[in-house]
Structures are given as C-alpha cells and as structure tokens.
Short mmCIF file of C-alpha atoms and ligand atoms in Angstrom, two decimals:
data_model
loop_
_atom_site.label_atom_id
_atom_site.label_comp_id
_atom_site.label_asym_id
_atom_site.label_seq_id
_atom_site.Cartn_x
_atom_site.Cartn_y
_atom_site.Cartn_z
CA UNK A 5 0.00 0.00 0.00
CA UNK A 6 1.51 3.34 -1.16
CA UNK A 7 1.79 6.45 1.79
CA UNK A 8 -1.51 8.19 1.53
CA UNK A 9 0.14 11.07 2.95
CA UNK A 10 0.63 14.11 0.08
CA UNK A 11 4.06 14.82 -0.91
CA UNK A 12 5.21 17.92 1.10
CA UNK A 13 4.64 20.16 -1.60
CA UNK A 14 0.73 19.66 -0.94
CA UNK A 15 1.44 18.72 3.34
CA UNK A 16 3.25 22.52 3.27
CA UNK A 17 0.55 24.20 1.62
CA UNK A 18 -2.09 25.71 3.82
CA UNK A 19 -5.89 25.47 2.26
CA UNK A 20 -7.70 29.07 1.23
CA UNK A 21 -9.01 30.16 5.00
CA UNK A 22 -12.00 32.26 2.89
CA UNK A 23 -13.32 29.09 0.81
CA UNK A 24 -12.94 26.76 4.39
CA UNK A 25 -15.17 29.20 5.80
CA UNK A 26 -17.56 29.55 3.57
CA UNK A 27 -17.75 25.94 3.07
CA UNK A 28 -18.76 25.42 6.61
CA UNK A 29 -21.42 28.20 6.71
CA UNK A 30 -22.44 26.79 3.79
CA UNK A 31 -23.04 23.49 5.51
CA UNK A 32 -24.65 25.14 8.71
CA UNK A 33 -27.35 26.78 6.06
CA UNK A 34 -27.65 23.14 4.23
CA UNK A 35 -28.67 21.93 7.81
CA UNK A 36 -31.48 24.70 8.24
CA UNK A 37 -29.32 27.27 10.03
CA UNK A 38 -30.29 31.02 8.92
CA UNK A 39 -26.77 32.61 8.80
CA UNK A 40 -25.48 35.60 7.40
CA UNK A 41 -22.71 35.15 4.89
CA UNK A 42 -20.12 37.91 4.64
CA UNK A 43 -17.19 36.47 4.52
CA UNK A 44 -16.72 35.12 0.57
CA UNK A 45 -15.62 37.59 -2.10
CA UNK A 46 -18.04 37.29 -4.65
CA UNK A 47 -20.98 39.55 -6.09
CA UNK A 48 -24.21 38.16 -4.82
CA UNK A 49 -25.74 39.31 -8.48
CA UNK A 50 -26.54 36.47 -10.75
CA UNK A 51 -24.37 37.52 -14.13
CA UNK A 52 -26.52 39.63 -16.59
CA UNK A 53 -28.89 37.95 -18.52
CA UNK A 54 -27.40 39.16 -21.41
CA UNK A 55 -24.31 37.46 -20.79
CA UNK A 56 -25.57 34.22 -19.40
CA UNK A 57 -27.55 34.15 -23.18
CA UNK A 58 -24.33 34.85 -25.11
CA UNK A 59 -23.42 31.39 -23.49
CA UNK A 60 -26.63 29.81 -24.59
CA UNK A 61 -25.84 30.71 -27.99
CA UNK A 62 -22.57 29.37 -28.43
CA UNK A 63 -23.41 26.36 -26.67
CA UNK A 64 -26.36 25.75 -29.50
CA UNK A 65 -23.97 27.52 -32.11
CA UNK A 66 -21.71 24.22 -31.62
CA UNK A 67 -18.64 26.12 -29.74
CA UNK A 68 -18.30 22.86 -27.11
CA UNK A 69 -14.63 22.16 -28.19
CA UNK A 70 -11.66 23.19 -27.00
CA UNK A 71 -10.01 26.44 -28.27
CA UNK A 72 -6.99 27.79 -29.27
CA UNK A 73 -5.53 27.23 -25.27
CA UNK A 74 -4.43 30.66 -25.01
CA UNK A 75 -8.28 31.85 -25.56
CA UNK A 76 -10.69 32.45 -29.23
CA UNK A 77 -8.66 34.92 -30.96
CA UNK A 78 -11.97 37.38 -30.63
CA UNK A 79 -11.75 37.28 -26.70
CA UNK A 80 -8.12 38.25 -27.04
CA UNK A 81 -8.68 41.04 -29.19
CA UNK A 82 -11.50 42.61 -27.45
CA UNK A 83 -9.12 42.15 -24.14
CA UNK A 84 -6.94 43.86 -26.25
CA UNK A 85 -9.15 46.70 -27.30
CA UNK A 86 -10.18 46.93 -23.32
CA UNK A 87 -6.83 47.43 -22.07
CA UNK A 88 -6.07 49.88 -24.93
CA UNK A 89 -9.17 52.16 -24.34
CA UNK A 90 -9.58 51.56 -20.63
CA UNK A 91 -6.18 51.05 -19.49
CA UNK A 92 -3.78 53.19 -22.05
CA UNK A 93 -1.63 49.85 -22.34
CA UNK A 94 -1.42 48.71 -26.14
CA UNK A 95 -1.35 45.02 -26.33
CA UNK A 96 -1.48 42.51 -29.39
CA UNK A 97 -3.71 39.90 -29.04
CA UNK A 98 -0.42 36.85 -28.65
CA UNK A 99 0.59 38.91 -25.69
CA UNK A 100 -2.99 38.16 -23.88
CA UNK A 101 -3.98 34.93 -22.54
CA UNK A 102 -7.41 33.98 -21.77
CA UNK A 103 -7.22 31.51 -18.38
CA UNK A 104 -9.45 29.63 -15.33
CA UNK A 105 -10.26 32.84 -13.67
CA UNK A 106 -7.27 34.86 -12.69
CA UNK A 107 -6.56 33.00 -9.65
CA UNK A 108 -5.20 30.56 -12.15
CA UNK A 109 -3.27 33.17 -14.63
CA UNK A 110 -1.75 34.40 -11.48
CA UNK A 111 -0.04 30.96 -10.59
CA UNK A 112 0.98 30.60 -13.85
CA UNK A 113 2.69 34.08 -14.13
CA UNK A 114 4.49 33.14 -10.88
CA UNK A 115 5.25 29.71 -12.37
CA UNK A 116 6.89 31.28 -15.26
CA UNK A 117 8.54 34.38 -13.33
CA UNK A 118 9.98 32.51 -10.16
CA UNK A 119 12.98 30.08 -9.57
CA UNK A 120 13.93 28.66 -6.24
CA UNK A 121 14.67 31.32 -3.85
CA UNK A 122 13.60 34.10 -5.14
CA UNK A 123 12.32 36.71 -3.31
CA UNK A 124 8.72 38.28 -3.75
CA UNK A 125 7.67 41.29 -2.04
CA UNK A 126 4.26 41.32 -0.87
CA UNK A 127 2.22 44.07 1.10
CA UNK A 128 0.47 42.68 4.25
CA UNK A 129 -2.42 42.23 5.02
CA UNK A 130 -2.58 40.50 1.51
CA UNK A 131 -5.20 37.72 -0.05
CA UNK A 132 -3.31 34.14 1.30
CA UNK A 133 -3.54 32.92 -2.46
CA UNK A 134 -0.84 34.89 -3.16
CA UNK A 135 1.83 33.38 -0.50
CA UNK A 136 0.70 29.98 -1.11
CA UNK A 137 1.37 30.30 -5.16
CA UNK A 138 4.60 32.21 -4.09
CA UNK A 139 5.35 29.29 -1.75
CA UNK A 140 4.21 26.61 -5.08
CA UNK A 141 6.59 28.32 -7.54
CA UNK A 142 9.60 27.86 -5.10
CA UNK A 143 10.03 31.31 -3.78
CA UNK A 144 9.87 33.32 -0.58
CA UNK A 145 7.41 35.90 0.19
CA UNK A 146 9.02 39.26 1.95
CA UNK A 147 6.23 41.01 3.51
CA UNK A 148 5.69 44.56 3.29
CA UNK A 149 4.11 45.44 6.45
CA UNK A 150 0.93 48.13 5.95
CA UNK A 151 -0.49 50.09 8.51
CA UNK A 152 -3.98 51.49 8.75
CA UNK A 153 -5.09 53.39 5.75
CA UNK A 154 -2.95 50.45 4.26
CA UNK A 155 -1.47 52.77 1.25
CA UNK A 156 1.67 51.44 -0.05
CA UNK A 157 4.53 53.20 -1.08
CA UNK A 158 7.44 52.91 -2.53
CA UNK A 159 9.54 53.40 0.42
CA UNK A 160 7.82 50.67 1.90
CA UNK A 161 8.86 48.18 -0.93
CA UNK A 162 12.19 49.73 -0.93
CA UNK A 163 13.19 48.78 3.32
CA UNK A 164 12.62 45.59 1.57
CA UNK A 165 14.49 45.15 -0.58
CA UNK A 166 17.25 42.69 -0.92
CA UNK A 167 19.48 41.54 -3.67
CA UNK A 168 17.14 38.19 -3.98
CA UNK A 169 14.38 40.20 -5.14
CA UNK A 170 12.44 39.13 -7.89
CA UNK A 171 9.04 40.50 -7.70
CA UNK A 172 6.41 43.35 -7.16
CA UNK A 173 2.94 41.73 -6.24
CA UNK A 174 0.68 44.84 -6.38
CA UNK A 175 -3.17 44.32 -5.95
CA UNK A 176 -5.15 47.44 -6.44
CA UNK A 177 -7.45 48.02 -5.32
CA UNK A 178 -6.98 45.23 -2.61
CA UNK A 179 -8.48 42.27 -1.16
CA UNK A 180 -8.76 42.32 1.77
CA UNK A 181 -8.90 46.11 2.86
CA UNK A 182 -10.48 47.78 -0.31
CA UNK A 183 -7.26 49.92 -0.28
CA UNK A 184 -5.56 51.80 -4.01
CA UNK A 185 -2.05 52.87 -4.51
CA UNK A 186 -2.07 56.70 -5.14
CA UNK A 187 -1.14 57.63 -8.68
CA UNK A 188 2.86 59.43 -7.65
CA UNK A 189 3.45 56.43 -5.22
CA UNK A 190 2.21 54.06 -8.55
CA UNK A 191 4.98 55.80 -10.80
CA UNK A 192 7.52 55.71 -7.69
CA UNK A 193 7.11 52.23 -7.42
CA UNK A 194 7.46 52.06 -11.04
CA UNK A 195 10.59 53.63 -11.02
CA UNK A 196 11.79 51.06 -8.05
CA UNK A 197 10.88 48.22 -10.17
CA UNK A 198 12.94 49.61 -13.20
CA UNK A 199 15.43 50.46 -10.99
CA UNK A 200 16.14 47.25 -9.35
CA UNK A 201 14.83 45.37 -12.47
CA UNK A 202 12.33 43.87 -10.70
CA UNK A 203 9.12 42.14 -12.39
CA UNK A 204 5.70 43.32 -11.31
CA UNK A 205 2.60 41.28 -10.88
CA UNK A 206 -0.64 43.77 -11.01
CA UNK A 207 -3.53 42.44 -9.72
CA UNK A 208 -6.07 44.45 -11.01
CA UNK A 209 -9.67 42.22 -10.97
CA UNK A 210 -11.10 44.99 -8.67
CA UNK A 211 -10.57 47.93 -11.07
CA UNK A 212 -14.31 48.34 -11.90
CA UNK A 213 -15.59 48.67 -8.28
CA UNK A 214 -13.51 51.83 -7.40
CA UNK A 215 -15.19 54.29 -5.41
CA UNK A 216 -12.88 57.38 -5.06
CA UNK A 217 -10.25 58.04 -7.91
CA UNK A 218 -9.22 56.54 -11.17
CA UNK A 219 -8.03 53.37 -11.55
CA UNK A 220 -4.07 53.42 -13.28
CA UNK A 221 -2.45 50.22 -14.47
CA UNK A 222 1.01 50.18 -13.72
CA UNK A 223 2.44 48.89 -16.97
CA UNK A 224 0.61 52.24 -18.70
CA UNK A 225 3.34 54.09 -16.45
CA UNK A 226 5.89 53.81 -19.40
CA UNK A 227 7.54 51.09 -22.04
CA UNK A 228 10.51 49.48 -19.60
CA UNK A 229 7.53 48.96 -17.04
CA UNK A 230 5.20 47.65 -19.72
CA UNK A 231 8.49 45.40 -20.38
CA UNK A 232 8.38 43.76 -16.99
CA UNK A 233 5.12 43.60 -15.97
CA UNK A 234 2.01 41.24 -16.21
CA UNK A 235 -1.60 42.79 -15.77
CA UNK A 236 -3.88 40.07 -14.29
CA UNK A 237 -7.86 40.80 -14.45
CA UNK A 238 -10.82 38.89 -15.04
CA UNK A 239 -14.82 38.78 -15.10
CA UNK A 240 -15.79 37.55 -11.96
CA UNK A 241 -15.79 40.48 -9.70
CA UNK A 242 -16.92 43.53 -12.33
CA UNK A 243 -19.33 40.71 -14.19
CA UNK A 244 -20.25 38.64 -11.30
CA UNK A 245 -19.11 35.85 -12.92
CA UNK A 246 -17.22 34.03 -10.33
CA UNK A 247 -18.77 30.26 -11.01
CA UNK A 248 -18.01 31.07 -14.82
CA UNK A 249 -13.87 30.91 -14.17
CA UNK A 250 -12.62 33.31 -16.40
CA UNK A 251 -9.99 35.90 -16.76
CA UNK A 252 -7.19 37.21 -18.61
CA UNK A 253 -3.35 37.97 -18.51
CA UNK A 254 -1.49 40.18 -20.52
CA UNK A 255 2.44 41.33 -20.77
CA UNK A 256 5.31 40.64 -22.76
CA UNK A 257 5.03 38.14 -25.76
CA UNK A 258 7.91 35.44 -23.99
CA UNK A 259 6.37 35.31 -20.34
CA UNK A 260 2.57 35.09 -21.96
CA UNK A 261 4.65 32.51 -24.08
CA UNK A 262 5.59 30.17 -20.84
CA UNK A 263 2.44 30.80 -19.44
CA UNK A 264 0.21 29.59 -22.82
CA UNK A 265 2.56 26.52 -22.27
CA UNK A 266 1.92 25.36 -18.79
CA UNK A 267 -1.90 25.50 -19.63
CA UNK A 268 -1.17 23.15 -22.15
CA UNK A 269 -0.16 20.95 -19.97
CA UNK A 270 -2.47 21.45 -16.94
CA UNK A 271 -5.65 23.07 -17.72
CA UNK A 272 -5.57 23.61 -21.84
CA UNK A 273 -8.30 26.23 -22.28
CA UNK A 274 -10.75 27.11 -20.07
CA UNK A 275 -14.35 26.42 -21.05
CA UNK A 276 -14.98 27.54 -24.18
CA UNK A 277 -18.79 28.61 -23.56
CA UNK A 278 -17.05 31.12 -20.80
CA UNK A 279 -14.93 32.69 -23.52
CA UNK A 280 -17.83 33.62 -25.44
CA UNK A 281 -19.91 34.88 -22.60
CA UNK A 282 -17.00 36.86 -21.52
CA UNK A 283 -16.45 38.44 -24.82
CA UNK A 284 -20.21 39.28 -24.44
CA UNK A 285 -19.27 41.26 -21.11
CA UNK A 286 -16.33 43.19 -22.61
CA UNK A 287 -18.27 43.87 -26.11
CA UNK A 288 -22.05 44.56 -25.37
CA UNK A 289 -23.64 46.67 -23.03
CA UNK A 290 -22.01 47.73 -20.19
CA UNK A 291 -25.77 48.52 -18.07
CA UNK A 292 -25.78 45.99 -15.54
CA UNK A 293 -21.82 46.54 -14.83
CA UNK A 294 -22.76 50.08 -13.85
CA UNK A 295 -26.04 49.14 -11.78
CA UNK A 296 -24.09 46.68 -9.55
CA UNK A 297 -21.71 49.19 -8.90
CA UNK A 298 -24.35 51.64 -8.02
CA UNK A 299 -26.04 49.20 -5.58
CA UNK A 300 -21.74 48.86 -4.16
CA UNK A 301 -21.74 52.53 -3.30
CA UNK A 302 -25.14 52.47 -1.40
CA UNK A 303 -23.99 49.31 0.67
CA UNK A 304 -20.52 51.04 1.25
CA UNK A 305 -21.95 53.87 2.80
CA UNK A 306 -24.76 52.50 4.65
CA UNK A 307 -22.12 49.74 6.44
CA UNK A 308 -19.53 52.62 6.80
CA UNK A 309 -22.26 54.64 8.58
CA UNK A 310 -23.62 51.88 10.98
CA UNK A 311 -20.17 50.55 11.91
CA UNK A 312 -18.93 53.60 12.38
CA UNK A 313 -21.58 53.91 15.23
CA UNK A 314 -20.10 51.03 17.08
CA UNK A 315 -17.86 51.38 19.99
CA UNK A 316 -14.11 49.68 19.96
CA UNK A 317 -14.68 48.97 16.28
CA UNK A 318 -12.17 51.54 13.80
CA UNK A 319 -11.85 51.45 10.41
CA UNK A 320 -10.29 53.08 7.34
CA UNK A 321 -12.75 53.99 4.17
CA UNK A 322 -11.94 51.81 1.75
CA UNK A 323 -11.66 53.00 -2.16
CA UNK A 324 -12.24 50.33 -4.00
CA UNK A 325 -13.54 46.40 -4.28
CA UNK A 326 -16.25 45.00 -1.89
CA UNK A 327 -15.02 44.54 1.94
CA UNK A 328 -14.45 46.99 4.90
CA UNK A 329 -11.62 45.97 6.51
CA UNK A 330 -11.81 46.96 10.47
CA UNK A 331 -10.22 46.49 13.62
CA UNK A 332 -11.61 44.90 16.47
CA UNK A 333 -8.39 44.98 18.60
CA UNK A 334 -10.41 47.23 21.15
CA UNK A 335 -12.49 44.58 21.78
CA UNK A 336 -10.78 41.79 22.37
CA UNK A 337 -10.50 40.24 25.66
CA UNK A 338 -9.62 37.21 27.90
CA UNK A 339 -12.79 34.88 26.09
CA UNK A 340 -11.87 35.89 23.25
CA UNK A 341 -8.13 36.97 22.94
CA UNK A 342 -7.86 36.98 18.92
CA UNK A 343 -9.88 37.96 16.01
CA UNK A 344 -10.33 34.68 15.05
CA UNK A 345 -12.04 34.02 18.17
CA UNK A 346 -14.17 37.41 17.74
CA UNK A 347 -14.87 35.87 14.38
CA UNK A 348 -15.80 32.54 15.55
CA UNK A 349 -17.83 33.57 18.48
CA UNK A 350 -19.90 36.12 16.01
CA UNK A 351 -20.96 33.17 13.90
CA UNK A 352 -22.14 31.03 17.16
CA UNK A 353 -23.94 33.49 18.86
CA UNK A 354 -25.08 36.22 16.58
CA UNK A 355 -24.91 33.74 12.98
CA UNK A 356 -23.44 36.31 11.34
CA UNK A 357 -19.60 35.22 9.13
CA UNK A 358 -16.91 37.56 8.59
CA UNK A 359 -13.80 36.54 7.59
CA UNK A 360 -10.53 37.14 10.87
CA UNK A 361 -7.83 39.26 9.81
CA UNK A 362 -5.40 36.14 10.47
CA UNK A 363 -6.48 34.88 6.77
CA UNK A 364 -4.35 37.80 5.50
CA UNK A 365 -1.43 38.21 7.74
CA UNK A 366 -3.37 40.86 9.64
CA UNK A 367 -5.03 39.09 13.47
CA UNK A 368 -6.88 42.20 15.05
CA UNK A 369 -8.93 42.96 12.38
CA UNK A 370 -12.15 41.54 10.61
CA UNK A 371 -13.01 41.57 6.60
CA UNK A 372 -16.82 42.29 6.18
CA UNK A 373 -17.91 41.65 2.65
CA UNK A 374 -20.51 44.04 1.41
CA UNK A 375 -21.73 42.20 -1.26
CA UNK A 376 -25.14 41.66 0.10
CA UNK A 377 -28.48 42.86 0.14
CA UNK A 378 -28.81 46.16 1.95
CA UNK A 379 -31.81 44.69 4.56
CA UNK A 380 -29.03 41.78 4.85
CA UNK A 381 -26.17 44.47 5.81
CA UNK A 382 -28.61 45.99 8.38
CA UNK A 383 -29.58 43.11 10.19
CA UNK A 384 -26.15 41.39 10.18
CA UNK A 385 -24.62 45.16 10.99
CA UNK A 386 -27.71 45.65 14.29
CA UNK A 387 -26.07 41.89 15.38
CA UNK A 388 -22.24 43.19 14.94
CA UNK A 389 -23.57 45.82 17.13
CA UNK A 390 -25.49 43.80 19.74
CA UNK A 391 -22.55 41.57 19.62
CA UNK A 392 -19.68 44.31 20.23
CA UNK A 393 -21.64 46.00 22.92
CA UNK A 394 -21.97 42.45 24.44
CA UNK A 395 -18.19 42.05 25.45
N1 LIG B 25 -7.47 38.31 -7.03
C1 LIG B 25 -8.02 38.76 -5.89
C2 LIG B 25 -7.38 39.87 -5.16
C3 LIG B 25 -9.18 38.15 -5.39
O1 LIG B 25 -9.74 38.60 -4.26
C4 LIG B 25 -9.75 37.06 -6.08
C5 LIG B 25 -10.95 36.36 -5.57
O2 LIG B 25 -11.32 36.43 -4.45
C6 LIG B 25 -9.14 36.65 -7.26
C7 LIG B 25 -8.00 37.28 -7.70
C8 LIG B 25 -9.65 35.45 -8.02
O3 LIG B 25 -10.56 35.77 -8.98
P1 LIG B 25 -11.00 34.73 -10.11
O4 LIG B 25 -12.39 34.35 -9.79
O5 LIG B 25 -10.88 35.51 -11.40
O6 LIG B 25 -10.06 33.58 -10.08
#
C-alpha cells in the first residue's frame, strides 16, 4: 500500500481560510441554520442575462470544443481593445492569454517568473492565495508590512528590498482592505521596479468597483515597465461571474509565451462557452456593470455609517472592491483573545460570518464583505452591534 500522505509540496501548503469558511457556513445553512454570509468575495448578483444568453448561444452555435488554449482569438482582441481604451496599455492579441479565472493566470505568471529562492515582495495584510502560489513556484514571500489606511509606497517596498528580489505583487485596489495605490506612489514604485529590475505582478480584478479616484495600471506608467510587468484581471468580480472561471493575462510576448505553455499541460483552455460569454461582457452593453456598482456605493456607505456607530470597532474607508476591513483589537478580551475568536464567536452566537484578519497576515482585524443585500447588511450590521456592545 503506497503512503496516503501528500508529498510535502501539498502537506506545506495551507488550504484558502475564505473558501474553508464559507464551506462550513455553507453546511450550517444546508442543515437549516439562517446565517449571514459575509465572509466570501463574490458579487451576490446572478451575471446579466445578457451574458448568461451569449453562453446559450454558443453552446447551441456548436462552440463545445476546445479552443486555441491561449483563448478564441476574438476574446483576445477585445481584451486587447479593453486594455487599450480603458487602461492606455497597447497590447497585441499573442501577448494576452485567456485563463481559469485569474486566480489561475496568477499561478501561472508566478510559475513562469519565479525560480527557487527568489524573493517576492508582498504588502500585508494581503489575499493568502498569493503566498501559497509564491510558496508553489519555489520562492519566498518578503512582507511589506501596511499600517492602517494600508497605502503602499514605494519606500515601503524599498526597506525591503534585498538583492534576492524578484518581484512586485501589487493588488489594487486590494483584497482584503479595499485599499488603491495613489497615482505618484504608482509611478515611484514604477521607477523602483525599473530600478532594481524587478518584475511586477498587477492584480487588477477589482478595477471596476472603485469608489474614489481613477483606476491606473502600472504597466501604462511607461515602455521598460510595460516590459516587466504582467496585468492580471478577469470577469468575476466587475461581471459577477465568479462560477463562470474566467480571466485574462497580458504582458510581454515570452512570459505570456511560458504561461500559454503550462496551460497546455495542466488546464488547456478554459471552457470555451465562458470565452464567449466573456467576450459578451467586454463587447455589449455595459448597463448591468454600472447598476451593480451603483447598488456597491449604497452598501458602502450605509455599512460605513452603521459601523462607524459602534464602539471599539475603527476602520479606514476603503476605495475600492467590496469589503471593509476593520479592527476589532479594542475589543478583544480574555474569552476571546484573537480575532479569530471574535470571528468565531460572532458566527455562534449572533450567525453572522466575517472573515478574521489572520487569513491575511493581519489578526486584530475583521473583513466584512458588502456584497449583500442592503436589509441583509442591516440586520447582520444591528447583530455586529449587539454583539460588540456584548463584550
Ligand atoms: N485576485 C483577488 C485579489 C481576489 O480577491 C480574487 C478572488 O477572491 C481573485 C484574484 C480570483 O478571482 P478569479 O475568480 O478571477 O479567479
């Protein structure tokens, strides 16, 4: 009988703490429990009909094969044409590839990008996706410690710096606390990268649900950043397309190259009925995008406003995605000593789940995810409340 222990790449790597989570409230509704979810990242819209029909159609068109691995050469061009007219980067359609949601295109790029050893800076708190991949691809993640608005800088990257450096892994705006990089500190960091010929990752998949400012990609800074950087995005936040698993990675032709290559060996394409209701999202109508943003900014301010009536609970605004990232560190005490346990004792007692700030790196704070129903935020808000006031 072989060991049925994993090897120790697998043994080393811990599981996502937000999809654990939600898997057990998800079992605690299946067994008639009435809880509050806030704690997964994803739109509670259903994608727009429009889109879910462009799918339809190519499924009864006869597109059920695989495709061109890299993506249909339409999908590429519109991401193209996107990233041209949205973006200011200029693109050709071999230096896109179309992937299994851009939690996928982002291991790959760090596949392709990182030997053994090398040294990845990340700012904290961060998503935990990103230091597991790191960790898959052989490399070491160097935290950049944020504090409270959570802005990074270029100084920041720069203390650490080292001459194993490798990569930038920028998310803006960010999961988990809804924080941008200003513009100047965008071209600083720029500058850093080129500088210390460095490689930057952007994360960009919450550039549609920006609340204050404009979004800037950081490879439209100039051509020797466009050089070494790869733009990640995809449908699933701005769409609400999560289940579809779709999104997109574009940078120079050699990396996008490597990257085409290890999906033909792991994933090949992804579906190819996604691909065309994707290119429905980028090409048609862009209505419904700008509705569920609309309903965003209500929620924002209505959970800003009601948490910002609770005692011991602080908070910075956030600019951008879905989540309000806030500290509970004033409440903590000897039952519950941790955020975790804050987060924990809020789902037994008030049913209400939030995500602890120890999934990203950050214990003392609490990610609330505002993609729900406003009556939903109220209630689950009035029971963050009851419970706060409670310890
Ligand atoms: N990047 C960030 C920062 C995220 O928060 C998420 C999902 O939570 C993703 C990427 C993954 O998105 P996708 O559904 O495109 O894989």
């Amino acid at each position: 009988m072989p060991s049925h222990s994993p090897v120790a790449r697998i043994r080393n790597l811990t599981p996502s703490p937000t999809l654990a989570l939600d898997a057990h409230v998800k079992q605690l509704i299946a067994q008639g429990i009435d809880v509050i979810n806030l704690g997964l990242g994803e739109p509670d819209f259903n994608t727009p009909s429009h889109i879910q029909q462009a799918a339809v159609d190519a499924m009864q068109q006869g597109f059920t094969h695989y495709t061109a691995t890299a993506g249909i050469i339409e999908l590429r061009k519109a991401v193209a044409k996107k990233l041209e007219a949205e973006n200011s980067i200029v693109y050709k359609p071999e230096e896109i590839v179309i992937g299994v949601g851009s939690k996928q295109l982002l291991y790959n790029a760090l596949m392709t990008l990182i030997e053994k050893g090398d040294e990845v800076l990340l700012p904290v708190p961060t998503w935990s996706t990103y230091e597991e991949q790191i960790k898959l691809a052989g490399g070491k993640s160097v935290h950049v410690p944020l504090k409270p608005p959570f802005k990074l800088t270029a100084k920041d990257l720069e203390k650490k710096l080292s001459s194993k450096t490798k990569l930038i892994l920028l998310n803006s705006p960010s999961n988990p606390t809804g924080a941008t990089i200003d513009p100047e500190e965008l071209k600083k960091i720029a500058k850093l990268a080129v500088k210390h010929d460095l490689w930057i990752v952007s994360d960009e998949i919450y550039e549609k649900l920006l609340y204050e400012g404009e979004h800037i990609s950081i490879a439209s800074v100039n051509e020797s950043v466009r050089e070494r950087t790869i733009t990640i995005n995809g449908f699933s936040k701005a769409y609400a397309m999560t289940g579809w698993r779709i999104g997109y990675a574009a940078g120079p032709k050699e990396i996008i190259d490597g990257m085409v290559n290890l999906q033909t060996q792991t994933t090949s394409s992804t579906a190819s009925i996604a691909q065309y209701a994707a290119l429905a999202a980028l090409n048609d109508s862009q209505t419904e995008l700008v509705k569920m943003k609309n309903a965003f900014v209500k929620r924002r301010e209505l959970v800003l406003s009601k948490l910002s009536t609770i005692k011991g609970i602080s908070f910075s605004k956030p600019e951008g995605a879905f989540y309000v990232f806030f500290s509970v560190e004033k409440l903590l005490n000897k039952k519950y000593p941790t955020s975790a346990d804050w987060a924990k004792a809020l789902l037994e007692t008030q049913l209400v789940s939030v995500v602890p700030g120890e999934a990203f790196f950050a214990p003392g704070y609490i990610r609330l995810s505002f993609a729900a129903a406003e009556d939903t935020l109220k209630i689950a808000l009035q029971k963050i409340a009851i419970f706060s006031e409670s310890l």
